[in-house]
PDB file of C-alpha atoms in Angstrom:
ATOM      1  CA  UNK A   1      64.837 -51.999  26.147  1.00  0.00           C
ATOM      2  CA  UNK A   2      61.398 -52.061  24.516  1.00  0.00           C
ATOM      3  CA  UNK A   3      58.120 -51.521  26.225  1.00  0.00           C
ATOM      4  CA  UNK A   4      54.939 -52.064  24.787  1.00  0.00           C
ATOM      5  CA  UNK A   5      51.706 -51.083  25.668  1.00  0.00           C
ATOM      6  CA  UNK A   6      49.265 -53.541  24.605  1.00  0.00           C
ATOM      7  CA  UNK A   7      46.064 -51.231  24.102  1.00  0.00           C
ATOM      8  CA  UNK A   8      48.672 -48.932  21.537  1.00  0.00           C
ATOM      9  CA  UNK A   9      49.935 -52.061  19.324  1.00  0.00           C
ATOM     10  CA  UNK A  10      48.404 -52.646  16.085  1.00  0.00           C
ATOM     11  CA  UNK A  11      45.898 -55.272  15.798  1.00  0.00           C
ATOM     12  CA  UNK A  12      46.512 -58.093  12.810  1.00  0.00           C
ATOM     13  CA  UNK A  13      45.052 -61.170  11.061  1.00  0.00           C
ATOM     14  CA  UNK A  14      46.437 -64.345  12.352  1.00  0.00           C
ATOM     15  CA  UNK A  15      47.415 -65.709   9.200  1.00  0.00           C
ATOM     16  CA  UNK A  16      46.210 -69.047   9.147  1.00  0.00           C
ATOM     17  CA  UNK A  17      42.887 -67.932  10.028  1.00  0.00           C
ATOM     18  CA  UNK A  18      41.741 -64.380   9.455  1.00  0.00           C
ATOM     19  CA  UNK A  19      39.447 -64.539  12.036  1.00  0.00           C
ATOM     20  CA  UNK A  20      41.859 -64.590  14.620  1.00  0.00           C
ATOM     21  CA  UNK A  21      43.419 -61.261  15.430  1.00  0.00           C
ATOM     22  CA  UNK A  22      46.684 -61.038  17.234  1.00  0.00           C
ATOM     23  CA  UNK A  23      49.110 -58.402  18.202  1.00  0.00           C
ATOM     24  CA  UNK A  24      52.817 -59.699  18.005  1.00  0.00           C
ATOM     25  CA  UNK A  25      56.088 -58.646  18.795  1.00  0.00           C
ATOM     26  CA  UNK A  26      59.457 -60.416  17.785  1.00  0.00           C
ATOM     27  CA  UNK A  27      62.628 -60.344  19.685  1.00  0.00           C
ATOM     28  CA  UNK A  28      66.431 -62.191  18.979  1.00  0.00           C
ATOM     29  CA  UNK A  29      65.232 -65.447  20.510  1.00  0.00           C
ATOM     30  CA  UNK A  30      61.605 -66.201  20.575  1.00  0.00           C
ATOM     31  CA  UNK A  31      58.120 -63.863  19.601  1.00  0.00           C
ATOM     32  CA  UNK A  32      55.230 -63.302  22.014  1.00  0.00           C
ATOM     33  CA  UNK A  33      51.489 -62.491  20.825  1.00  0.00           C
ATOM     34  CA  UNK A  34      47.951 -61.582  22.765  1.00  0.00           C
ATOM     35  CA  UNK A  35      45.621 -63.729  20.056  1.00  0.00           C
ATOM     36  CA  UNK A  36      42.329 -63.439  20.630  1.00  0.00           C
ATOM     37  CA  UNK A  37      39.913 -66.056  18.782  1.00  0.00           C
ATOM     38  CA  UNK A  38      36.079 -66.190  18.158  1.00  0.00           C
ATOM     39  CA  UNK A  39      34.106 -69.097  19.541  1.00  0.00           C
ATOM     40  CA  UNK A  40      35.184 -72.522  17.464  1.00  0.00           C
ATOM     41  CA  UNK A  41      37.748 -70.801  15.636  1.00  0.00           C
ATOM     42  CA  UNK A  42      40.934 -72.250  15.218  1.00  0.00           C
ATOM     43  CA  UNK A  43      43.464 -74.456  12.577  1.00  0.00           C
ATOM     44  CA  UNK A  44      43.189 -77.858  12.340  1.00  0.00           C
ATOM     45  CA  UNK A  45      45.534 -80.261  13.966  1.00  0.00           C
ATOM     46  CA  UNK A  46      49.130 -79.332  13.502  1.00  0.00           C
ATOM     47  CA  UNK A  47      52.613 -79.366  14.530  1.00  0.00           C
ATOM     48  CA  UNK A  48      55.297 -76.786  14.907  1.00  0.00           C
ATOM     49  CA  UNK A  49      58.820 -78.518  13.414  1.00  0.00           C
ATOM     50  CA  UNK A  50      60.682 -75.986  13.819  1.00  0.00           C
ATOM     51  CA  UNK A  51      59.682 -73.979  17.440  1.00  0.00           C
ATOM     52  CA  UNK A  52      58.772 -74.726  20.830  1.00  0.00           C
ATOM     53  CA  UNK A  53      55.067 -72.635  22.171  1.00  0.00           C
ATOM     54  CA  UNK A  54      53.625 -71.747  25.405  1.00  0.00           C
ATOM     55  CA  UNK A  55      50.047 -70.628  25.532  1.00  0.00           C
ATOM     56  CA  UNK A  56      48.718 -69.238  28.739  1.00  0.00           C
ATOM     57  CA  UNK A  57      44.803 -68.637  28.804  1.00  0.00           C
ATOM     58  CA  UNK A  58      44.028 -65.377  29.873  1.00  0.00           C
ATOM     59  CA  UNK A  59      40.289 -65.086  29.081  1.00  0.00           C
ATOM     60  CA  UNK A  60      37.668 -67.772  28.025  1.00  0.00           C
ATOM     61  CA  UNK A  61      37.862 -71.130  27.650  1.00  0.00           C
ATOM     62  CA  UNK A  62      39.817 -73.238  25.462  1.00  0.00           C
ATOM     63  CA  UNK A  63      39.290 -77.019  23.986  1.00  0.00           C
ATOM     64  CA  UNK A  64      42.597 -78.724  23.565  1.00  0.00           C
ATOM     65  CA  UNK A  65      44.129 -81.684  21.714  1.00  0.00           C
ATOM     66  CA  UNK A  66      48.058 -81.935  22.854  1.00  0.00           C
ATOM     67  CA  UNK A  67      49.487 -85.013  21.802  1.00  0.00           C
ATOM     68  CA  UNK A  68      47.334 -87.409  23.083  1.00  0.00           C
ATOM     69  CA  UNK A  69      45.702 -85.507  25.753  1.00  0.00           C
ATOM     70  CA  UNK A  70      42.041 -83.854  25.129  1.00  0.00           C
ATOM     71  CA  UNK A  71      40.905 -81.227  27.640  1.00  0.00           C
ATOM     72  CA  UNK A  72      38.948 -78.034  28.123  1.00  0.00           C
ATOM     73  CA  UNK A  73      41.160 -75.510  29.962  1.00  0.00           C
ATOM     74  CA  UNK A  74      40.721 -71.947  31.315  1.00  0.00           C
ATOM     75  CA  UNK A  75      41.983 -68.819  32.461  1.00  0.00           C
ATOM     76  CA  UNK A  76      45.382 -69.235  34.222  1.00  0.00           C
ATOM     77  CA  UNK A  77      46.251 -72.531  32.184  1.00  0.00           C
ATOM     78  CA  UNK A  78      50.116 -72.242  31.044  1.00  0.00           C
ATOM     79  CA  UNK A  79      50.228 -74.966  28.204  1.00  0.00           C
ATOM     80  CA  UNK A  80      53.441 -76.333  26.843  1.00  0.00           C
ATOM     81  CA  UNK A  81      53.553 -77.809  23.189  1.00  0.00           C
ATOM     82  CA  UNK A  82      56.980 -78.596  22.367  1.00  0.00           C
ATOM     83  CA  UNK A  83      58.260 -78.574  19.067  1.00  0.00           C
ATOM     84  CA  UNK A  84      56.768 -81.585  16.622  1.00  0.00           C
ATOM     85  CA  UNK A  85      53.785 -82.517  19.075  1.00  0.00           C
ATOM     86  CA  UNK A  86      50.292 -82.615  17.255  1.00  0.00           C
ATOM     87  CA  UNK A  87      48.193 -79.785  18.561  1.00  0.00           C
ATOM     88  CA  UNK A  88      44.738 -78.068  17.887  1.00  0.00           C
ATOM     89  CA  UNK A  89      42.755 -75.181  20.013  1.00  0.00           C
ATOM     90  CA  UNK A  90      39.121 -73.845  19.923  1.00  0.00           C
ATOM     91  CA  UNK A  91      37.697 -71.416  21.923  1.00  0.00           C
ATOM     92  CA  UNK A  92      34.231 -72.673  23.598  1.00  0.00           C
ATOM     93  CA  UNK A  93      31.510 -71.145  25.361  1.00  0.00           C
ATOM     94  CA  UNK A  94      32.633 -67.737  23.946  1.00  0.00           C
ATOM     95  CA  UNK A  95      35.700 -66.409  22.763  1.00  0.00           C
ATOM     96  CA  UNK A  96      38.710 -66.745  24.102  1.00  0.00           C
ATOM     97  CA  UNK A  97      42.210 -64.514  24.579  1.00  0.00           C
ATOM     98  CA  UNK A  98      45.421 -66.011  25.580  1.00  0.00           C
ATOM     99  CA  UNK A  99      49.440 -64.965  25.735  1.00  0.00           C
ATOM    100  CA  UNK A 100      51.617 -67.393  22.978  1.00  0.00           C
ATOM    101  CA  UNK A 101      55.216 -67.294  23.404  1.00  0.00           C
ATOM    102  CA  UNK A 102      57.148 -69.354  20.672  1.00  0.00           C
ATOM    103  CA  UNK A 103      61.038 -69.513  19.813  1.00  0.00           C
ATOM    104  CA  UNK A 104      62.753 -69.200  17.721  1.00  0.00           C
ATOM    105  CA  UNK A 105      61.453 -65.848  16.328  1.00  0.00           C
ATOM    106  CA  UNK A 106      62.240 -67.181  12.836  1.00  0.00           C
ATOM    107  CA  UNK A 107      60.167 -64.587  10.854  1.00  0.00           C
ATOM    108  CA  UNK A 108      58.727 -63.011  13.787  1.00  0.00           C
ATOM    109  CA  UNK A 109      55.026 -64.203  12.836  1.00  0.00           C
ATOM    110  CA  UNK A 110      53.426 -66.601  15.141  1.00  0.00           C
ATOM    111  CA  UNK A 111      51.609 -68.615  12.361  1.00  0.00           C
ATOM    112  CA  UNK A 112      54.978 -68.919  10.596  1.00  0.00           C
ATOM    113  CA  UNK A 113      55.956 -72.509  11.796  1.00  0.00           C
ATOM    114  CA  UNK A 114      52.913 -74.523  10.663  1.00  0.00           C
ATOM    115  CA  UNK A 115      52.618 -78.102   9.584  1.00  0.00           C
ATOM    116  CA  UNK A 116      49.248 -79.841   9.260  1.00  0.00           C
ATOM    117  CA  UNK A 117      49.207 -83.336  10.336  1.00  0.00           C
ATOM    118  CA  UNK A 118      47.931 -85.950   8.184  1.00  0.00           C
ATOM    119  CA  UNK A 119      45.018 -86.736  10.558  1.00  0.00           C
ATOM    120  CA  UNK A 120      43.770 -83.333  10.543  1.00  0.00           C
ATOM    121  CA  UNK A 121      40.546 -84.446   8.641  1.00  0.00           C
ATOM    122  CA  UNK A 122      39.699 -87.190  10.436  1.00  0.00           C
ATOM    123  CA  UNK A 123      40.546 -85.498  13.665  1.00  0.00           C
ATOM    124  CA  UNK A 124      38.177 -82.372  12.753  1.00  0.00           C
ATOM    125  CA  UNK A 125      35.172 -84.773  11.925  1.00  0.00           C
ATOM    126  CA  UNK A 126      34.985 -85.965  15.382  1.00  0.00           C
ATOM    127  CA  UNK A 127      33.616 -82.087  16.562  1.00  0.00           C
ATOM    128  CA  UNK A 128      31.061 -81.606  14.212  1.00  0.00           C
ATOM    129  CA  UNK A 129      30.349 -77.664  14.201  1.00  0.00           C
ATOM    130  CA  UNK A 130      33.861 -76.740  14.797  1.00  0.00           C
ATOM    131  CA  UNK A 131      35.298 -75.215  12.039  1.00  0.00           C
ATOM    132  CA  UNK A 132      39.015 -76.280  10.627  1.00  0.00           C
TER     133      UNK A 132
END
């Protein structure tokens, strides 16, 4: 069985936002990654039509919009993003590092199943200074 040392994994751009840095690996049914985001950086409101996601905050704080909820979460918080659930996340008060698990594995990239929501621009306007 494969073992992965995080300090030896290649750091890649996050895809949707090149300022995100990702260390990831895919198995047969799921993909996982350590994602590092600078403060204020994240994709606009979107959903994953074909994937379910779990995010565990490791360091820093993240502002989440998840469905109709809007909150700031910190280290030790596990967030479940069901398929077809609108969501958006941004590090606040500094950068944030989190562990993400998505299923199914698809092509193995964490940003593969991404569909921007029609109300994304409207939601972004509610949070001045945050980049889409």
